PDB file of C-alpha atoms and ligand atoms in Angstrom:
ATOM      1  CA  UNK A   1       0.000   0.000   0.000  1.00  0.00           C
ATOM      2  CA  UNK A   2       1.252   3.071  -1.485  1.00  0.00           C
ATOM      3  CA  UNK A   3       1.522   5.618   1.229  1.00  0.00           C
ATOM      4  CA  UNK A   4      -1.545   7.879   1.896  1.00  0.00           C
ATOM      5  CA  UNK A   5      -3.426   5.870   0.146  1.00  0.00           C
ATOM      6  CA  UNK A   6      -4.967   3.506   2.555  1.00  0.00           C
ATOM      7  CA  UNK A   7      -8.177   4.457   1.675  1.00  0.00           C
ATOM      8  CA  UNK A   8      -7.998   4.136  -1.857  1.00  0.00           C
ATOM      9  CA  UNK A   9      -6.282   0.450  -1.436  1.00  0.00           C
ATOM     10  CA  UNK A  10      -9.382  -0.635   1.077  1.00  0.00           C
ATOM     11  CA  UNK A  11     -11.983   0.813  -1.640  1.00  0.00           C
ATOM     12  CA  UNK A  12      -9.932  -1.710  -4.578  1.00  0.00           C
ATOM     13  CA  UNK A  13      -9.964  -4.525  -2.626  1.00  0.00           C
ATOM     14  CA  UNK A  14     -13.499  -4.275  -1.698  1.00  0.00           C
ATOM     15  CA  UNK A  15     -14.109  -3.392  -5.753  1.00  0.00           C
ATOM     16  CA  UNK A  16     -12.958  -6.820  -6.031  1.00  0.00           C
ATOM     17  CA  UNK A  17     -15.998  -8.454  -4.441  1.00  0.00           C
ATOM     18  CA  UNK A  18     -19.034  -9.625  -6.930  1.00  0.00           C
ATOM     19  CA  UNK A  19     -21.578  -6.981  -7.546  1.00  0.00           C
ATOM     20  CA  UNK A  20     -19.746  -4.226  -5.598  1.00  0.00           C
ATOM     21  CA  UNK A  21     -19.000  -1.266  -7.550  1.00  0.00           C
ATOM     22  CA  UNK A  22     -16.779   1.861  -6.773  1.00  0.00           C
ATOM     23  CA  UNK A  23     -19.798   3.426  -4.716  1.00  0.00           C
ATOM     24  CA  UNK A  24     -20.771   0.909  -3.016  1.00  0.00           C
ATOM     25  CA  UNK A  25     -17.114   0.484  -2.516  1.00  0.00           C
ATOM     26  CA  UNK A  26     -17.034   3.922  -1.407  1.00  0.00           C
ATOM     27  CA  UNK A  27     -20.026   3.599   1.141  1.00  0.00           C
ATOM     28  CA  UNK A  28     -18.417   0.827   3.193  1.00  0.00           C
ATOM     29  CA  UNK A  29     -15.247   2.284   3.567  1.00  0.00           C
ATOM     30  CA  UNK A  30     -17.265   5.680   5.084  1.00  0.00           C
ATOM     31  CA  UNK A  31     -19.546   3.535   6.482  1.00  0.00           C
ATOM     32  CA  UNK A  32     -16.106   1.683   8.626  1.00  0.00           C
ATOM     33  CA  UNK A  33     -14.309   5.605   9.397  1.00  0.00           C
ATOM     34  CA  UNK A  34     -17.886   7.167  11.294  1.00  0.00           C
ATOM     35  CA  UNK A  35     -16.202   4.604  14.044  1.00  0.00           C
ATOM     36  CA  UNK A  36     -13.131   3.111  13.399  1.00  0.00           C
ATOM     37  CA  UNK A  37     -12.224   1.684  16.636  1.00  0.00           C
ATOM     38  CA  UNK A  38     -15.401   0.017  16.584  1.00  0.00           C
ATOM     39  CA  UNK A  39     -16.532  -0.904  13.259  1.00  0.00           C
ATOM     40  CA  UNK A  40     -13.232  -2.125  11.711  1.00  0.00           C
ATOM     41  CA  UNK A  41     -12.404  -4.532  15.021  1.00  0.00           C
ATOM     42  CA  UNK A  42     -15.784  -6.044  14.641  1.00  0.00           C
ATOM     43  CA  UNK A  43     -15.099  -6.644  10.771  1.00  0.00           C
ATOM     44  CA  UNK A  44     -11.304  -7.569  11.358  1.00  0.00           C
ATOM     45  CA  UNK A  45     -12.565 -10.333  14.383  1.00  0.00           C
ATOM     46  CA  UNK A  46     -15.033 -11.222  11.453  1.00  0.00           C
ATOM     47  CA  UNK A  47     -12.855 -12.228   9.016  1.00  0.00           C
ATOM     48  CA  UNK A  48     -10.644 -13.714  11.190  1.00  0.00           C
ATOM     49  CA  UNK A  49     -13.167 -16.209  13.020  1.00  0.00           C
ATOM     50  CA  UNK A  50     -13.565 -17.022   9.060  1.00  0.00           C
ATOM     51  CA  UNK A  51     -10.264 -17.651   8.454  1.00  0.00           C
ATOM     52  CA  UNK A  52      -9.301 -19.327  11.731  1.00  0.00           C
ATOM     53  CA  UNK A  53     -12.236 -21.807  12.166  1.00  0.00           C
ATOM     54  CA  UNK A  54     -14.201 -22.424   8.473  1.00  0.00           C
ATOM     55  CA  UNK A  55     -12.272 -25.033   6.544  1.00  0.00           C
ATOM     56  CA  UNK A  56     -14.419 -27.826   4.287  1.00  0.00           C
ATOM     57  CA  UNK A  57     -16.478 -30.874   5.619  1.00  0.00           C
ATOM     58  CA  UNK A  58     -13.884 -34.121   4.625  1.00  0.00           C
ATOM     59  CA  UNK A  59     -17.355 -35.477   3.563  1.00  0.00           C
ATOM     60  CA  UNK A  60     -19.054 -33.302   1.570  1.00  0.00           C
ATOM     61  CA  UNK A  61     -16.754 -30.581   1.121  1.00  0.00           C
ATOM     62  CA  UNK A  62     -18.826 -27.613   2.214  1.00  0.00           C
ATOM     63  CA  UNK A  63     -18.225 -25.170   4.919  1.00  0.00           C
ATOM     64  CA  UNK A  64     -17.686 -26.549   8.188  1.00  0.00           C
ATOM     65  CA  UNK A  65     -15.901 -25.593  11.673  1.00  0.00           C
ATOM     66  CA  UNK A  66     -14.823 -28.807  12.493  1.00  0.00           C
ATOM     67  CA  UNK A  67     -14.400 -32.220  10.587  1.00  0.00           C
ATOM     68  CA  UNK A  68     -17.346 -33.014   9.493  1.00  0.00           C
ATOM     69  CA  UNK A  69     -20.036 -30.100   8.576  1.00  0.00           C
ATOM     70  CA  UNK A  70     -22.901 -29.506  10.506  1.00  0.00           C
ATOM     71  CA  UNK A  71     -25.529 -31.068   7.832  1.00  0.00           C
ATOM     72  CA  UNK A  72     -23.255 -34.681   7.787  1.00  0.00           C
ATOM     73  CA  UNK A  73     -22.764 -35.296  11.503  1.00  0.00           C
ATOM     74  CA  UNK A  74     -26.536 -34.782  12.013  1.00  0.00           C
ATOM     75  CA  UNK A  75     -27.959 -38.354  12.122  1.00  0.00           C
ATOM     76  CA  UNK A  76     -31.600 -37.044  11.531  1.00  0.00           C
ATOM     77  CA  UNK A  77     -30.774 -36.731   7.632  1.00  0.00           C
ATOM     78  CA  UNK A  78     -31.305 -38.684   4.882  1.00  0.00           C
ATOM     79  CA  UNK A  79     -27.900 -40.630   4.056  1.00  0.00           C
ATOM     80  CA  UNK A  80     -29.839 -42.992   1.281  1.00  0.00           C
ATOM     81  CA  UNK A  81     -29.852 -39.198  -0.590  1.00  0.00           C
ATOM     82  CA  UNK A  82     -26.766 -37.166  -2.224  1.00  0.00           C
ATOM     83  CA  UNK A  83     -27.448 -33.720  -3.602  1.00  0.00           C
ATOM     84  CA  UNK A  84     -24.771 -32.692  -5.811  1.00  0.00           C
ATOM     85  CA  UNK A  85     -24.445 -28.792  -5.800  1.00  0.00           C
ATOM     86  CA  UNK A  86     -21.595 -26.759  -7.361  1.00  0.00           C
ATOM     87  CA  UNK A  87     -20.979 -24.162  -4.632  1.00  0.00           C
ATOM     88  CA  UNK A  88     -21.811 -23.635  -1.083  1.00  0.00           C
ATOM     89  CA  UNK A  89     -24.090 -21.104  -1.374  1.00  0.00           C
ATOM     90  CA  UNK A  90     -26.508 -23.654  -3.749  1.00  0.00           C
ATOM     91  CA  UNK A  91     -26.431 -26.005  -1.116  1.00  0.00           C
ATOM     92  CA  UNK A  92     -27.237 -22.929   1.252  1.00  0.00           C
ATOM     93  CA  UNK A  93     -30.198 -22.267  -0.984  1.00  0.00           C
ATOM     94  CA  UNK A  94     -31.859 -25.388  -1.220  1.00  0.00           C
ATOM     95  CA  UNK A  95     -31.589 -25.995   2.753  1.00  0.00           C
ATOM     96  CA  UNK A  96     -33.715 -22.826   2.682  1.00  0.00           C
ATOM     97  CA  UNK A  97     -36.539 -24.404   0.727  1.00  0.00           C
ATOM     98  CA  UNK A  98     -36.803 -27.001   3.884  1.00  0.00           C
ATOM     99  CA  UNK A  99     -37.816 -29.563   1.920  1.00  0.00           C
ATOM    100  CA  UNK A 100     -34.863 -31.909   1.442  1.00  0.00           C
ATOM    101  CA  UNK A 101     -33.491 -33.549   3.978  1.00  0.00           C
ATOM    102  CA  UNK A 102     -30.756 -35.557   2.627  1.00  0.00           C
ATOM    103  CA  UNK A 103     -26.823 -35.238   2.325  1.00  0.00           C
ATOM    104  CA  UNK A 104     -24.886 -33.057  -0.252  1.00  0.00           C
ATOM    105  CA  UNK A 105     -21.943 -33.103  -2.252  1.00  0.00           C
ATOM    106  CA  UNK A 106     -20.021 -29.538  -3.381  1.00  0.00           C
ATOM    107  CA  UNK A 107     -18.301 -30.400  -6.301  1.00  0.00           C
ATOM    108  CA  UNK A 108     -16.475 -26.561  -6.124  1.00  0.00           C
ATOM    109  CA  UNK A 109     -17.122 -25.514  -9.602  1.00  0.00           C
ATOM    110  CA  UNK A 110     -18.372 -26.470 -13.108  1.00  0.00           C
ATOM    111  CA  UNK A 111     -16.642 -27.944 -15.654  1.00  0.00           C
ATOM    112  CA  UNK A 112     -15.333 -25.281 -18.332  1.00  0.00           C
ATOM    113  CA  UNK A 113     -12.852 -26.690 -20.370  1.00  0.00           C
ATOM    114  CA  UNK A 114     -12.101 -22.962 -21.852  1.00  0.00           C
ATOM    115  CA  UNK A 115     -11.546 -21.734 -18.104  1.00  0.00           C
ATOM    116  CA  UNK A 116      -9.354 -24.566 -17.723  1.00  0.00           C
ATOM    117  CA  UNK A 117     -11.473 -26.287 -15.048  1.00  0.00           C
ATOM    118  CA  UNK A 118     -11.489 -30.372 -15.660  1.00  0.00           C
ATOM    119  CA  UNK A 119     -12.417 -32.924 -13.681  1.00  0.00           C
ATOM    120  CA  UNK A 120      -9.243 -32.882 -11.609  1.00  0.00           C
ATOM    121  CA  UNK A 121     -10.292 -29.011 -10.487  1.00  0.00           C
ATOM    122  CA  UNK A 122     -13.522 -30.096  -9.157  1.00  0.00           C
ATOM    123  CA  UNK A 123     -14.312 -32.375  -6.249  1.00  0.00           C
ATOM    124  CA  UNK A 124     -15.089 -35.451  -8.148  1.00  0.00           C
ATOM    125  CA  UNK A 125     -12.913 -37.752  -7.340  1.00  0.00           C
ATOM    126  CA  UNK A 126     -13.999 -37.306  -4.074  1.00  0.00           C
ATOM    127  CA  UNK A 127     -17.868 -37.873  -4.338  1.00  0.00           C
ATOM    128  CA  UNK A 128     -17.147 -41.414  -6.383  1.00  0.00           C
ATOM    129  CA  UNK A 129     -14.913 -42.573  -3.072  1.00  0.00           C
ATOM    130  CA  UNK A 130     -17.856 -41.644  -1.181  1.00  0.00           C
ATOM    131  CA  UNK A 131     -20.285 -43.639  -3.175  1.00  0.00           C
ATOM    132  CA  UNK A 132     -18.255 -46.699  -3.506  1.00  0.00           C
ATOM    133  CA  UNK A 133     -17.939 -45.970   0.213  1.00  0.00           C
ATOM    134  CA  UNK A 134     -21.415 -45.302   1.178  1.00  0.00           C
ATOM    135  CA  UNK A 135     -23.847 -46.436  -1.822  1.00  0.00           C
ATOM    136  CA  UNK A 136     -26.198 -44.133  -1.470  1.00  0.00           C
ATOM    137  CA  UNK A 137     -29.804 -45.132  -3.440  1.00  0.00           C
ATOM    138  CA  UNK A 138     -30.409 -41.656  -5.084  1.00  0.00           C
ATOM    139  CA  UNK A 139     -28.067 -38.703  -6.344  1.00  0.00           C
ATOM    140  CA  UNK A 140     -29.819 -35.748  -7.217  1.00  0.00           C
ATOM    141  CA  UNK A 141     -28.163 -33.165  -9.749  1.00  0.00           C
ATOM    142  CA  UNK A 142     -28.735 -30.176  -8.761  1.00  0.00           C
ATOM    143  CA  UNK A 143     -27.057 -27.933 -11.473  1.00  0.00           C
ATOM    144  CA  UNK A 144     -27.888 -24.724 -12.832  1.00  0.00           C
ATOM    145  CA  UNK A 145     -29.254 -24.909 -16.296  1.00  0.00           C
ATOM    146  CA  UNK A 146     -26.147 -23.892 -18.014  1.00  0.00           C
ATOM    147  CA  UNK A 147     -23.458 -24.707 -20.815  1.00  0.00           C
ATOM    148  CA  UNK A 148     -21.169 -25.625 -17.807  1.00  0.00           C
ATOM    149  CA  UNK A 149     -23.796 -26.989 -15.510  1.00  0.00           C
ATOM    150  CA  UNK A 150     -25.125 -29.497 -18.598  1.00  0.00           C
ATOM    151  CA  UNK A 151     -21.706 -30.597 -19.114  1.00  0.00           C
ATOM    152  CA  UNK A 152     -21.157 -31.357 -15.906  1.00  0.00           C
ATOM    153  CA  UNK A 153     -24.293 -32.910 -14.868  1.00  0.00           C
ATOM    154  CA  UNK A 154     -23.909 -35.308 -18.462  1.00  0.00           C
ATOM    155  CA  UNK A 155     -20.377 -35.971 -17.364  1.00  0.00           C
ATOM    156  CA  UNK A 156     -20.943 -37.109 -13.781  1.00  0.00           C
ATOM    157  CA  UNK A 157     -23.783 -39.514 -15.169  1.00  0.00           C
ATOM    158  CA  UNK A 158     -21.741 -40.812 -17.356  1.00  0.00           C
ATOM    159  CA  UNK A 159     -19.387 -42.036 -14.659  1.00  0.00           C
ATOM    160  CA  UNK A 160     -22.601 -43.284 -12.326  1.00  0.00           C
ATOM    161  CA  UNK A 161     -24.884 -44.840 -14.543  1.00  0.00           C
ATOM    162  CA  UNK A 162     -23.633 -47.996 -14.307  1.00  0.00           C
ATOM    163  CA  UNK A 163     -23.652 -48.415 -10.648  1.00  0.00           C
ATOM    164  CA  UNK A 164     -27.379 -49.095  -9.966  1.00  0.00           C
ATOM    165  CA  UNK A 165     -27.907 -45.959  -7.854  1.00  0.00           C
ATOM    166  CA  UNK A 166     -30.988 -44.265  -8.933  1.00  0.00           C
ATOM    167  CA  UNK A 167     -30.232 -40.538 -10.473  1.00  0.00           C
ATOM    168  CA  UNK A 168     -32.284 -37.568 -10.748  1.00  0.00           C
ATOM    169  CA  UNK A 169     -32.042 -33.664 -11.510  1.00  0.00           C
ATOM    170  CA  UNK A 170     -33.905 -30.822 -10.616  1.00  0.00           C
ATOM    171  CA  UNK A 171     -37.046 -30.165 -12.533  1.00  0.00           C
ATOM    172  CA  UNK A 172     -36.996 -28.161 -15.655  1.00  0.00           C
ATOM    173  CA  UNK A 173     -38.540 -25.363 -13.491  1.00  0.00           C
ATOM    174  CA  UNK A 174     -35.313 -23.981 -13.474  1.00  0.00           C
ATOM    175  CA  UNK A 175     -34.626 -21.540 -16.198  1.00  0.00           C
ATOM    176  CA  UNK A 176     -32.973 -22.046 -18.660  1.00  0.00           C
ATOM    177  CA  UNK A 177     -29.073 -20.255 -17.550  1.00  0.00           C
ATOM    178  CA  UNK A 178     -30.558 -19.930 -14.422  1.00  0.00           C
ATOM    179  CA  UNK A 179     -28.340 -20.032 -11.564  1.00  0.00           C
ATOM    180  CA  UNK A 180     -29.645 -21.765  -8.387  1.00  0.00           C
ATOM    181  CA  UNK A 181     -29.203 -18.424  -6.130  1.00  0.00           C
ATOM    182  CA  UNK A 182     -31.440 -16.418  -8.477  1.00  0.00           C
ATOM    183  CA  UNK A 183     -34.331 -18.776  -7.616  1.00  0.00           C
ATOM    184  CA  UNK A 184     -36.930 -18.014  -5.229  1.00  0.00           C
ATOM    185  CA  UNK A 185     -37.532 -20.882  -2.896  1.00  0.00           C
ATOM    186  CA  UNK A 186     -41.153 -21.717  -3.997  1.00  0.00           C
ATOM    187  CA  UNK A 187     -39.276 -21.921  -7.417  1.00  0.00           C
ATOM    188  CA  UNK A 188     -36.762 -24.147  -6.213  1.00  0.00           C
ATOM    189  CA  UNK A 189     -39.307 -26.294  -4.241  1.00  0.00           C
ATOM    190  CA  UNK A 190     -40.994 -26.925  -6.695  1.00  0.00           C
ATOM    191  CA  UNK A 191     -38.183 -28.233  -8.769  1.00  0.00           C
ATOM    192  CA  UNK A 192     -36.962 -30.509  -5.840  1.00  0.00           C
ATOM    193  CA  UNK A 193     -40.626 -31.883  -5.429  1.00  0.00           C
ATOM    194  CA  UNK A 194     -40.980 -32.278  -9.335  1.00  0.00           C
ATOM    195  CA  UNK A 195     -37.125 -34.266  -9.741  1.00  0.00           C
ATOM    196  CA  UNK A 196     -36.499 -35.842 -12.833  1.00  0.00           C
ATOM    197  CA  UNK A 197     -35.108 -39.147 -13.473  1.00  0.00           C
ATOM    198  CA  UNK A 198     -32.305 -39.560 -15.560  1.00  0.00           C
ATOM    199  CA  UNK A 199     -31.702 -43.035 -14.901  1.00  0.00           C
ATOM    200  CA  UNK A 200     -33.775 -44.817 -12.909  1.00  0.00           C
ATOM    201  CA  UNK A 201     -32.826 -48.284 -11.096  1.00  0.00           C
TER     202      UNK A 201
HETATM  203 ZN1   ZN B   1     -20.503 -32.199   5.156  1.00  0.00          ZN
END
């Protein structure tokens, strides 16, 4: 950081964040200097409670504080089920709808050859260990309706359809390009509740 120009370093790096412009930019960084004591402790604590404590579940490879994330040490779910979501935040969403209560699987991505992102970027590997491991009866794609999300969805089938598990996908509720987080949860319900099968055992 250049001297004297603390602010303007603060107001890039938070320019860096999806959806935030230069003014919102601007607004937070005011927002943090009415109080500074105060406001940037609480945000520095924040982020490093984050950093400290948040790693990824060894199971399903979402969020979790310790081991195993909160969702696959509770014994009340579903472990017959696998939802396979390509961020944290889908998974986040569907939990939201209430409605499904089995186990997930964050594959970290979508495959995008022209990004560079195979297989071997994404958490695949993983999820066939666990079903070898675990044989679950159902996996349920749960994909956005995209170039990347098709691929991905086709390619992971591809690998599964031969081992007698039963798999499904998200009814074609979901708009075509749609992202998951853009759906409302009646939306979303609705294409949990209306799941397709794409190979049924
Ligand atoms: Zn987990």
């Amino acid at each position: 950081v250049v001297e004297g120009q603390s602010i303007e370093n603060l107001i890039r790096v938070l320019m860096a964040f999806p959806g935030v412009g230069r003014r919102s930019a601007e607004r937070m960084v005011y927002f943090l200097m009415i109080d500074p004591s105060k406001r940037i402790s609480v945000l520095t604590e924040a982020l490093h409670a984050v950093s400290e404590r948040v790693r990824r579940c060894r199971t399903c490879n979402g969020f979790a504080e310790s081991d195993l994330c909160s969702i696959c040490s509770d014994p009340r779910r579903d472990e017959t089920r696998v939802c396979v979501v390509a961020e944290p935040r889908d998974l986040d969403a569907i939990e939201r709808t209430g409605i499904y209560r089995g186990l997930y699987h964050v594959l970290d991505g979508l495959l995008s050859p022209l990004d560079g992102i195979g297989p071997r970027e994404l958490s695949i590997e993983q999820l066939l260990h666990r079903i070898q491991n675990n044989r679950p009866e159902e996996i349920l794609m749960a994909l956005s309706s995209t170039v990347e999300g098709d691929a991905t969805t086709s390619y992971i089938i591809d690998l599964l359809k031969s081992t007698g598990i039963s798999l499904t996908r998200l009814a074609r509720g979901v708009p075509a390009g749609g992202s998951l987080e853009y759906l409302d949860t009646r939306t979303l319900s609705q294409a949990l509740t209306g799941r397709e099968h794409i190979v049924e055992q």
